[in-house]
XYZ file of C-alpha atoms in Angstrom:
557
model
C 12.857 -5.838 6.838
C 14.829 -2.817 5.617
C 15.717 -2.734 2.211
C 17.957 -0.221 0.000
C 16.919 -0.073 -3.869
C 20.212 -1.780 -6.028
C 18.377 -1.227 -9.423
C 14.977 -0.415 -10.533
C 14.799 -0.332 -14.036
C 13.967 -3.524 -16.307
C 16.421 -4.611 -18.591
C 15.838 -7.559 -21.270
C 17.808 -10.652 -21.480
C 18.303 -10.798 -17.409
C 21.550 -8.940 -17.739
C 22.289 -6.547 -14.545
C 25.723 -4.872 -14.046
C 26.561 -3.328 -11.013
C 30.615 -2.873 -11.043
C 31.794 -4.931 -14.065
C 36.093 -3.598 -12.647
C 35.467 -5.716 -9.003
C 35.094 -9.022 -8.883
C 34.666 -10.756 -5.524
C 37.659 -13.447 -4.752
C 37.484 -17.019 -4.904
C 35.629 -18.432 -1.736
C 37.538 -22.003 -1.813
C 40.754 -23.168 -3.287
C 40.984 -25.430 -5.411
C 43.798 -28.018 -6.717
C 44.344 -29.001 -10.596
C 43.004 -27.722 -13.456
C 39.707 -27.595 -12.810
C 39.378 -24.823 -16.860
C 37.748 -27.972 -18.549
C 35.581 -29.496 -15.709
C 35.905 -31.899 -14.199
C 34.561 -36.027 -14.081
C 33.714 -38.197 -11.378
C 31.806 -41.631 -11.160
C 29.552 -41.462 -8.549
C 27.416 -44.340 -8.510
C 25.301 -47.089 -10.717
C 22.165 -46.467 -12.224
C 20.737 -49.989 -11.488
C 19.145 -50.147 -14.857
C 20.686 -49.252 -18.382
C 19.676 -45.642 -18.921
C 17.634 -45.860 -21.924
C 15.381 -43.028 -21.287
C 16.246 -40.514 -18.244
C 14.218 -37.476 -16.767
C 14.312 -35.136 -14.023
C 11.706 -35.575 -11.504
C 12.796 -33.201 -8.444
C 15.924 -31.407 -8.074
C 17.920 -34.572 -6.537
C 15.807 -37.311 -8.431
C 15.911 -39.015 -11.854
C 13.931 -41.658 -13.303
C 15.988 -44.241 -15.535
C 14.184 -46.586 -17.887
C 15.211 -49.664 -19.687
C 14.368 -52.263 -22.107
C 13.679 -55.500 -21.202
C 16.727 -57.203 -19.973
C 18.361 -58.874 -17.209
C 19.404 -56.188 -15.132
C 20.930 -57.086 -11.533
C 17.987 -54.813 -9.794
C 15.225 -56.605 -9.237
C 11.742 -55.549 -8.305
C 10.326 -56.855 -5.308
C 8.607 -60.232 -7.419
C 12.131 -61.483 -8.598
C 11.960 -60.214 -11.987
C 14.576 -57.889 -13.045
C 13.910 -54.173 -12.928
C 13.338 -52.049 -16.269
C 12.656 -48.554 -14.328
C 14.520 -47.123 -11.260
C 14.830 -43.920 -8.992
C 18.050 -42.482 -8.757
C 18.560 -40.538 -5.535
C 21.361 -37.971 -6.499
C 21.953 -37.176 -2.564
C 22.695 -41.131 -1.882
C 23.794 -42.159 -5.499
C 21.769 -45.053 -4.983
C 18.954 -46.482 -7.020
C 15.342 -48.032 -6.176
C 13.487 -50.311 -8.511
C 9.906 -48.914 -10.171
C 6.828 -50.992 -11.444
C 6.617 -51.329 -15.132
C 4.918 -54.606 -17.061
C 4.883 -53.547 -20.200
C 7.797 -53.061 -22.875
C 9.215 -50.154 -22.838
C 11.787 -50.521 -25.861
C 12.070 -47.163 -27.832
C 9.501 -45.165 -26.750
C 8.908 -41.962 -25.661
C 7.598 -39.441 -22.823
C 6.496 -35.933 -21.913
C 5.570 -33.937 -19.306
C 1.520 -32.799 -18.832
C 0.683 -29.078 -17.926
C -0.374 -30.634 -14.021
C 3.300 -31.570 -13.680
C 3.052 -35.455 -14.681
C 5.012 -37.622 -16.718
C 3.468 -39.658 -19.526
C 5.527 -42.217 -21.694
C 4.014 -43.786 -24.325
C 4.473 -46.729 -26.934
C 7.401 -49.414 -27.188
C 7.781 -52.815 -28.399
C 6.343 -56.803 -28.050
C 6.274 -58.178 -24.403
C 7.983 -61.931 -23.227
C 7.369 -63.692 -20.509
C 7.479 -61.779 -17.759
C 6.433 -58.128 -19.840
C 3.189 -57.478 -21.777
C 3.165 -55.580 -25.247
C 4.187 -52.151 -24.774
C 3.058 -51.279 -28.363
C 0.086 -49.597 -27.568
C 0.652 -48.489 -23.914
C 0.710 -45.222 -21.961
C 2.235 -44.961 -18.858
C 2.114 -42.419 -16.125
C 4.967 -41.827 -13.710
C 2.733 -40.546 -10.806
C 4.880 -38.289 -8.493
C 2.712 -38.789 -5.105
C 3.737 -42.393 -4.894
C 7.272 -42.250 -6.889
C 5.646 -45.350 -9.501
C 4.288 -45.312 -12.844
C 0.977 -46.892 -13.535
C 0.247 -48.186 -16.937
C -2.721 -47.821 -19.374
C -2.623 -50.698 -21.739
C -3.582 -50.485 -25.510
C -5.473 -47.363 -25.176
C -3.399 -45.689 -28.104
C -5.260 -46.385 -31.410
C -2.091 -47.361 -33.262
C 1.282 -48.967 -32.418
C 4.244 -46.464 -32.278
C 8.164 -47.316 -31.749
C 10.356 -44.850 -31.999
C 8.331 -41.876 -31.446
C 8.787 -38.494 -30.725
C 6.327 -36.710 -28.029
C 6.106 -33.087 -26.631
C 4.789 -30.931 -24.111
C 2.269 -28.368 -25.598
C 0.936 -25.268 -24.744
C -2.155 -26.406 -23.872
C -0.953 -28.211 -21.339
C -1.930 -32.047 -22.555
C 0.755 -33.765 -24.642
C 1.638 -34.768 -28.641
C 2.664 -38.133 -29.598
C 3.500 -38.106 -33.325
C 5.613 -40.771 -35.960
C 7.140 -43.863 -35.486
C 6.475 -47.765 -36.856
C 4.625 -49.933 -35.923
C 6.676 -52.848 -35.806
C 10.711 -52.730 -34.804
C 13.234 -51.904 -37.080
C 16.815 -50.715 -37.913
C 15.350 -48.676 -41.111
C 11.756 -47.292 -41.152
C 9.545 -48.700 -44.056
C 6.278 -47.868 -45.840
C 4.639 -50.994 -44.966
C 5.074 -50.181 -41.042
C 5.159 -46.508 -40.840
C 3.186 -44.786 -38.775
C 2.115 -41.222 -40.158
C 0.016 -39.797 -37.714
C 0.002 -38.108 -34.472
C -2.225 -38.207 -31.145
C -2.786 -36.396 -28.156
C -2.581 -37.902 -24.587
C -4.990 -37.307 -22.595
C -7.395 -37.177 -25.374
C -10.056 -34.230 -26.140
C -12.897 -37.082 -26.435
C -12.924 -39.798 -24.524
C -10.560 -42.107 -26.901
C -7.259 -41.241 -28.411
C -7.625 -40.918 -31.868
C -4.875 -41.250 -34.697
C -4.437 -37.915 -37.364
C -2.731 -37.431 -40.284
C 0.344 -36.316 -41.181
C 1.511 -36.507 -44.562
C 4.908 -35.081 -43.994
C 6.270 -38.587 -42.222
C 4.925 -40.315 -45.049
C 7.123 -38.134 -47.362
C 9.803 -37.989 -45.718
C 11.257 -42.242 -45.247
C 13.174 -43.819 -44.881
C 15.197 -41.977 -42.168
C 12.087 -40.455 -39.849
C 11.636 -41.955 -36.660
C 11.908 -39.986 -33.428
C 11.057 -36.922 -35.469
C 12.608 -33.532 -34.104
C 9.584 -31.445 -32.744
C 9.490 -28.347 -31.280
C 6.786 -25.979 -30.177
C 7.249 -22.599 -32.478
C 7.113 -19.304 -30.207
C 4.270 -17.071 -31.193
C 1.850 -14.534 -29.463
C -1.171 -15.432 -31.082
C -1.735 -18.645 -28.952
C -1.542 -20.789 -32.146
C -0.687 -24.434 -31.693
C 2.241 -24.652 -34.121
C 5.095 -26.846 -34.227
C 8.388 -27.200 -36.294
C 9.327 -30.666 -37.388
C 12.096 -31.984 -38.707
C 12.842 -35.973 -40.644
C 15.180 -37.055 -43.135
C 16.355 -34.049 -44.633
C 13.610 -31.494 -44.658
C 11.541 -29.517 -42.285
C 8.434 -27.626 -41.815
C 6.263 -25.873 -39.555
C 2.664 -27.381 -38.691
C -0.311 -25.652 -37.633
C -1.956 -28.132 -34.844
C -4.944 -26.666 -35.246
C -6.018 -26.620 -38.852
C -4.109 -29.747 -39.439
C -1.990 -27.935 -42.182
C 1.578 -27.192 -42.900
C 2.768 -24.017 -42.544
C 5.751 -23.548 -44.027
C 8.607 -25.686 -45.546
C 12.138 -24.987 -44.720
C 15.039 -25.388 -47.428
C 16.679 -28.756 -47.105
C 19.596 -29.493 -44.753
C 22.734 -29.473 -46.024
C 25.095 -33.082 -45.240
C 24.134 -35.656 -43.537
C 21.017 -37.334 -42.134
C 19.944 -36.536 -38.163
C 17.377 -38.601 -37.609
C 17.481 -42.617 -36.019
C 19.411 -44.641 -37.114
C 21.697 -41.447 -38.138
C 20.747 -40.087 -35.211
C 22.233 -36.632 -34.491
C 20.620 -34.027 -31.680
C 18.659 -30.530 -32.019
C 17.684 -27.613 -29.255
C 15.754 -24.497 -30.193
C 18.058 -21.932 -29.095
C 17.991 -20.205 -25.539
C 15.083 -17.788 -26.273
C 14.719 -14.110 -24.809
C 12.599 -10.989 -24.776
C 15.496 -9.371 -26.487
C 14.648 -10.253 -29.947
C 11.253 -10.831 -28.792
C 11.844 -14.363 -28.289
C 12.990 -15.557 -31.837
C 13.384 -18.976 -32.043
C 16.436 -20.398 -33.954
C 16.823 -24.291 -34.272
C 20.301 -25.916 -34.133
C 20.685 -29.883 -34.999
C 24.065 -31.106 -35.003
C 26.319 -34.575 -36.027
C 24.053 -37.691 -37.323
C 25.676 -39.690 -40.664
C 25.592 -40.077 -44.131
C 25.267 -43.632 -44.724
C 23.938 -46.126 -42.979
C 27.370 -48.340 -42.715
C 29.530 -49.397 -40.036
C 32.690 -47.282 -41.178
C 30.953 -44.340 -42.068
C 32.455 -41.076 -40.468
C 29.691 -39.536 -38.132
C 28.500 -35.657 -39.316
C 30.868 -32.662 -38.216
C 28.569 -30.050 -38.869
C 25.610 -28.244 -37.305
C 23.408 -26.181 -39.064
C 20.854 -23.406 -37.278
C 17.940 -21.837 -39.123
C 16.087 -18.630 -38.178
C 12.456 -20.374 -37.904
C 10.932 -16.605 -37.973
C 13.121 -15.060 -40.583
C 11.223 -14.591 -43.944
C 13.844 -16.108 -46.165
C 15.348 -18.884 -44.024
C 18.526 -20.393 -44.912
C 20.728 -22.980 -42.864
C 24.231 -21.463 -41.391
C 26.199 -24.023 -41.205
C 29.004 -24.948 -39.122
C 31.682 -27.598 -38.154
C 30.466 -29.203 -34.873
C 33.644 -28.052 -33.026
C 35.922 -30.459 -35.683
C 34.627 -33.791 -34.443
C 32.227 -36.159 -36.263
C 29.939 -37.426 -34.174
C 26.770 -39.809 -34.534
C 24.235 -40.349 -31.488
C 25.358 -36.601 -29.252
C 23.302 -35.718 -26.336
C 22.759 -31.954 -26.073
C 22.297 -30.594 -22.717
C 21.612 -27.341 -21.777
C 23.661 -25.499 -19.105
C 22.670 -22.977 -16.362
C 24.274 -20.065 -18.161
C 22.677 -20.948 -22.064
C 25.216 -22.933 -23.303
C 25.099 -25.655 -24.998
C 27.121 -29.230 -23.574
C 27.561 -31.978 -26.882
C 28.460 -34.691 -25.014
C 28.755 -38.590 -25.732
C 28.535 -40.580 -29.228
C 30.869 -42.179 -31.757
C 33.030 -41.274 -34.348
C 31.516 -43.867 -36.672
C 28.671 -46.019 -37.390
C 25.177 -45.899 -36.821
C 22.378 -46.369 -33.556
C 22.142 -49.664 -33.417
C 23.130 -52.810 -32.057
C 26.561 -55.294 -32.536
C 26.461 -57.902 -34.842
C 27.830 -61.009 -33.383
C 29.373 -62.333 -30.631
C 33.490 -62.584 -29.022
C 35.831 -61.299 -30.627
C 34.428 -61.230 -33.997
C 31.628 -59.166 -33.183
C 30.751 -56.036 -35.181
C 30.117 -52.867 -33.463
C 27.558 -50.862 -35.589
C 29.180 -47.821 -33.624
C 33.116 -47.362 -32.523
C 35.146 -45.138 -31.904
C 33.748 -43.493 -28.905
C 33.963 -39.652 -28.087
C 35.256 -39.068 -25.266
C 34.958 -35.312 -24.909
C 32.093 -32.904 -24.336
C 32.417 -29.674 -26.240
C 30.729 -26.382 -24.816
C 28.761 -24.102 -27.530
C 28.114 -20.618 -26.997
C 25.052 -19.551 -28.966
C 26.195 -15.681 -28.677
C 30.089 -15.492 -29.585
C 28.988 -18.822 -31.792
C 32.284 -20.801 -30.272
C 33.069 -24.416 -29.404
C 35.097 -25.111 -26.868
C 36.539 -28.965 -26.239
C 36.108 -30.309 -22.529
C 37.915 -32.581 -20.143
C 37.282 -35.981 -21.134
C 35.455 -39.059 -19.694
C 36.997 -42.423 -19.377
C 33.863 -43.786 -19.964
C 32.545 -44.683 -23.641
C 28.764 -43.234 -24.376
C 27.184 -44.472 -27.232
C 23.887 -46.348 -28.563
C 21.383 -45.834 -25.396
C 23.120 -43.446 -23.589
C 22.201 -40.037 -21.896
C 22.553 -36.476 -19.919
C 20.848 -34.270 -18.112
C 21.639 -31.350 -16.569
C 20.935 -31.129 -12.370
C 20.102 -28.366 -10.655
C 22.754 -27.811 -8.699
C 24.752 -27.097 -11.817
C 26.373 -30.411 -13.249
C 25.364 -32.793 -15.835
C 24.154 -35.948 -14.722
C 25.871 -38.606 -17.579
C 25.135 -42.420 -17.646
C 24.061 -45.213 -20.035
C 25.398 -46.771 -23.478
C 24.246 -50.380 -24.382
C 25.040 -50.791 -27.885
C 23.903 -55.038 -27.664
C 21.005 -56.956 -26.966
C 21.209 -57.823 -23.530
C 23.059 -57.181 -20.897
C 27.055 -57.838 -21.222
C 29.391 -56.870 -18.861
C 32.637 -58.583 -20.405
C 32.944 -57.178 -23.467
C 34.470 -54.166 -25.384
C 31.811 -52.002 -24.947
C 29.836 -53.471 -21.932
C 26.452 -52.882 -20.498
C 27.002 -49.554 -18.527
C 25.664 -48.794 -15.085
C 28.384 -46.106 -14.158
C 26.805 -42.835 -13.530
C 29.265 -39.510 -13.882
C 28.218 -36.423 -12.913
C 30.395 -33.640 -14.959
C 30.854 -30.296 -13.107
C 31.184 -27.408 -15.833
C 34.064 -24.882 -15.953
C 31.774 -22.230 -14.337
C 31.555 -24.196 -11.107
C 34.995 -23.502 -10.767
C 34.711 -19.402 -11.627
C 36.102 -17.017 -8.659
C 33.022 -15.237 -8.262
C 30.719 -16.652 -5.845
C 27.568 -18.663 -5.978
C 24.646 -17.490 -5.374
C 22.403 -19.599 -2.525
C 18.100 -19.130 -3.247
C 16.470 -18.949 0.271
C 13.124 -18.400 -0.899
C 10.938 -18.024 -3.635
C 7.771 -16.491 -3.346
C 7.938 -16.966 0.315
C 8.307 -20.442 0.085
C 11.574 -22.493 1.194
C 12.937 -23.935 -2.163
C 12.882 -27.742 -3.380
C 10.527 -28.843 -0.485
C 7.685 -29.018 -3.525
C 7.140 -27.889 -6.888
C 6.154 -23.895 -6.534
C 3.266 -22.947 -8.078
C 4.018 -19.659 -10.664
C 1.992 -18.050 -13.351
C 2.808 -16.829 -16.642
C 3.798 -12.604 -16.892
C 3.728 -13.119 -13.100
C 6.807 -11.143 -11.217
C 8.304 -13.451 -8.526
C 10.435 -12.612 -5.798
C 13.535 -14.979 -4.654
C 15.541 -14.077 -1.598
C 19.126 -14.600 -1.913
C 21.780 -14.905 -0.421
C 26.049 -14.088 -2.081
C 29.110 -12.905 -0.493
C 31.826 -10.825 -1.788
C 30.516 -7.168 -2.746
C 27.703 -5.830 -4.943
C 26.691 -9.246 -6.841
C 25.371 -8.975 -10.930
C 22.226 -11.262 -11.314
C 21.285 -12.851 -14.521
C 18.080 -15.666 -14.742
C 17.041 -17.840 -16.752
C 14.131 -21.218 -16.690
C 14.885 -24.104 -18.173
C 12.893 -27.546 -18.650
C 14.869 -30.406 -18.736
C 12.900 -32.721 -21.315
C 12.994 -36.189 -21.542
C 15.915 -37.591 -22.857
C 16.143 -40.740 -24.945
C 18.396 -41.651 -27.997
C 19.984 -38.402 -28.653
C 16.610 -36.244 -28.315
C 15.669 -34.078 -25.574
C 11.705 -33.903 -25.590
C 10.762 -30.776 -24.544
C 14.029 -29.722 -23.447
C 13.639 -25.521 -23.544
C 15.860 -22.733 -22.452
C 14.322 -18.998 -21.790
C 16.024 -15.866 -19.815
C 13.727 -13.881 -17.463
C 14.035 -10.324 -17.310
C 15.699 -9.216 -13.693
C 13.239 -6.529 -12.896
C 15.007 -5.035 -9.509
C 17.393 -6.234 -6.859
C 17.481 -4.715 -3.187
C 19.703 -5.480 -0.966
C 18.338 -6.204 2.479
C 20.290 -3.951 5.364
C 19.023 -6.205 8.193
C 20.915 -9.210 6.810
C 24.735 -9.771 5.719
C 24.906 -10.267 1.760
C 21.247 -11.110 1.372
C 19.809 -9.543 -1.757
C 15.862 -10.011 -2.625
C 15.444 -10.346 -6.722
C 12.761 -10.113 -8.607
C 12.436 -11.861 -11.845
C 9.783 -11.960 -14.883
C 8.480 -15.052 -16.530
C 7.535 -15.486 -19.907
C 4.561 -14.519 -21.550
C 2.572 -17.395 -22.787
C 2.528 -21.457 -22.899
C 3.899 -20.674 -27.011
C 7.372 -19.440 -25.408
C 7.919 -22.171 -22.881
C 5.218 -25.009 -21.996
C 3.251 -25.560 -18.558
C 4.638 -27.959 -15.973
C 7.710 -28.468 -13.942
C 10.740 -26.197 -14.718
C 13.448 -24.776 -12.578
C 14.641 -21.322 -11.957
C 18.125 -20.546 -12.198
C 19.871 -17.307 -11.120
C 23.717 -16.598 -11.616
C 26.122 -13.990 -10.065
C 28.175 -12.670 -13.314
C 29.462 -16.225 -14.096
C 28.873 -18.438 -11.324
C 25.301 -20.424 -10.715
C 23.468 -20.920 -7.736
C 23.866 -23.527 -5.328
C 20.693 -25.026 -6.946
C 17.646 -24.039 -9.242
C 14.093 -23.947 -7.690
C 11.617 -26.333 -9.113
C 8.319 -24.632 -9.845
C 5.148 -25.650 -11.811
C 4.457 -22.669 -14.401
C 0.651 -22.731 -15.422
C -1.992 -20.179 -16.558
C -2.903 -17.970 -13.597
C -6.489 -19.300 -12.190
C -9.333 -17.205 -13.335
């Protein structure tokens, strides 16, 4: 292979300019307006997307509650779980026995997916309450370990951690529309356990903080001391938590407006972080309510707050101009940020009543994403869905660029004849930059190895190579890694955004518009945790074809 040196000189934030005055042209034409996105309804989802996750670059996992949903497994009874094969827009029943309803999940350091708690079983479910459950990759199932947790937990919040095992923290104990002293659940637990039993520890701060605290916002604070620190937020306050000693850390001012957490649910994201500033982490958390009543305006405002800075103080803002209760927040290949789905009004939560004098606890759907840029600190209003998203609805961003968009089930049971009905619809929304001139870049390779086949095994500080290929003249490569969470009622578990350093880009002689790029990855489990992530690279504004899926872990000793 002959190769000719593009760049050799390492530049922060993944930025690299070769000739900012000439732009290639536009491979493909394209008809309409495609500035806003665009929408399209690609399939059904089988199950009511309650919960949602990534598991390979053309899979996601949906999870339900327990209701009649027209997939059945293969005993009769009607799914709760399914496979969604983005390639076929087709879905598969999964094997689940135990309730599910408002719980939670995380990904483990080894690359697995563990869900945990939920709700009282019927006839054909057993209590979920107490339950773990492992989606196990090799066979494309979960399996389920009953009543090992030592407490019951709905509505909690769990995390990936550094170490590699992950946190379960908050909730009640019983269902509820408002959390109460006599069933909340003030403590957090690790799965799997350092002993041989999962054990329940205290944390005052949920006790302090009801009524509004379940699913807690949790986020694992950057550091490079190896510290197990988190920042949590409930109610109205928030505070960092040292893991470790068991001990707050600090305690943020108060939030300004309304409440963000179920049943005034809002969303939060830690920033996209980056060796620029030393990977400062900044925390945004956006819409939610004021009151817990049906007409109540959702929140138009987002506040951020420098978790690092000395004297932190909200900056607030005005969520774009829209109030909005129960938003999604995705992140997008390039770092920003896609608010999508929710209501105007109301609360999470289901309809009171029945025909045409039912109450809907939420109305007024919003039907537009809006795109934030962290950097020029901009929202920008989207093409619009015809599709209302509301209580039990979700996104998730694909690898190939889009935003996978489905759910919204604000009732019961499933109801297809009604206002807002039970929805299977799945959209996939392709960004404006899927539509930029500039060509996409395709990844051949990374590390040698052909991309997507299997999760690619990379190390932390380790330099990887990608080979790629992109037409049109001297290309400008930017990276970035991203894990996509686990998404459930308005919170992304885990969901974390980091640029990699572009250390230098050949070009390779022997082959046309092939380019071989190598990229840095973060320094420790503190900035982003182990297990699955994907890769992205971008030429100036336009993604690849598709992210690679690797599995970032500690390099062997």
């Amino acid at each position: 292979m002959n190769v000719k040196l593009i760049l050799s000189t390492f530049l922060f934030g993944g930025l690299i300019i070769f000739n900012v005055n000439a732009l290639p042209a536009s491979l493909i034409e394209r008809d309409g307006d495609t500035s806003l996105g665009t929408w399209q309804i690609v399939g059904e989802s089988g199950v009511n997307a309650m919960h949602a996750f990534l598991v390979s670059a053309r899979k996601v996992v949906f999870v339900d509650k327990l209701e009649g949903n027209a997939l059945k497994r293969p005993d009769g009874i009607s799914a709760i779980s399914a496979e969604y094969d983005l390639d076929k827009n087709e879905a598969r029943p999964l094997s689940i026995y135990t309730n599910t309803f408002c719980s939670a999940g995380a990904w483990l350091g080894n690359g697995t997916l563990v869900e945990a708690g939920g709700d009282n079983g019927d006839a054909n479910f057993r209590s979920g309450r107490q339950t773990v459950r492992v989606y196990d990759q090799s066979i494309g199932d979960w399996y389920e370990l009953e009543g090992i947790m030592p407490s019951m937990r709905w509505y909690p919040t769990m995390l990936s951690l550094p170490s590699g095992n992950v946190l379960v923290v908050g909730g009640s104990k019983a269902a509820t529309g408002i959390n109460k002293e006599a069933i909340n659940n003030p403590t957090y637990t690790y799965y799997p356990p350092s002993g041989t039993v999962m054990e329940d520890y205290p944390l005052q701060f949920l006790a302090e903080t009801l009524p509004n605290n379940l699913y807690p916002m949790v986020h694992v604070m950057p550091n490079f001391e190896g510290k197990p620190i988190i920042f949590l937020h409930a109610n109205q306050r928030s505070i960092s938590f040292d893991l470790g000693s068991g001990k707050v850390v600090f305690e943020y001012p108060k939030l300004p407006g309304a409440f963000r957490n179920y049943p005034l649910t809002g969303t939060s994201v830690i920033l996209p972080l980056s060796s620029i500033d030393n990977y400062n982490a900044r925390f945004m958390i956006c819409g939610g309510n004021k009151a817990y009543e049906i007409t109540s305006e959702g929140e138009a405002s987002c506040g951020i707050l420098d978790l690092m800075a000395e004297n932190a103080e909200w900056e607030m803002n005005d969520f774009g101009g829209t109030p909005r209760v129960m938003p999604d927040a995705t992140f997008l290949v390039d770092g920003t940020i896609l608010f999508v789905n929710g209501a105007r009004t109301g609360f999470a939560g289901y309809r009171k009543g029945g025909g045409a004098n039912a109450l809907w606890v939420n109305e007024n759907p919003v039907l537009f994403p809006v795109l934030y840029d962290s950097y020029a600190k901009t929202f920008k209003p989207l093409a619009s869905s015809i599709v209302p998203r509301m209580y039990h609805s979700v996104s998730t961003l694909v690898p190939d660029g889009t935003v996978l968009v489905t759910g919204s089930n604000p009732q019961g049971g499933v109801s297809l004849n009604v206002k807002y009905p039970t929805e299977y619809r799945v959209e996939i929304f392709s960004p404006p930059y899927l539509f930029s001139n500039t060509p996409r870049p395709n990844i051949i390779s990374l590390q040698t190895f052909e991309i997507n086949k299997e999760r690619i095994k990379v190390y932390y500080q380790q330099i990887v190579t990608l080979i790629v290929q992109v037409a049109g003249g001297e290309p400008s490569f930017k990276a970035s890694l991203i894990h996509h969470g686990f998404i459930t009622h308005s919170q992304n578990m885990g969901q974390r955004f980091v640029w990699l350093d572009v250390v230098n880009v050949w070009m390779d002689t022997t082959v046309t518009d092939q380019y071989i790029v190598t990229v840095l990855l973060p320094p420790n489990s503190n900035i982003i945790a182990p297990g699955p992530s994907f890769i992205y690279l971008m030429n100036y504004d336009a993604p690849a074809y598709s992210g690679v899926e690797v599995l970032l872990n500690e390099q062997p000793a």
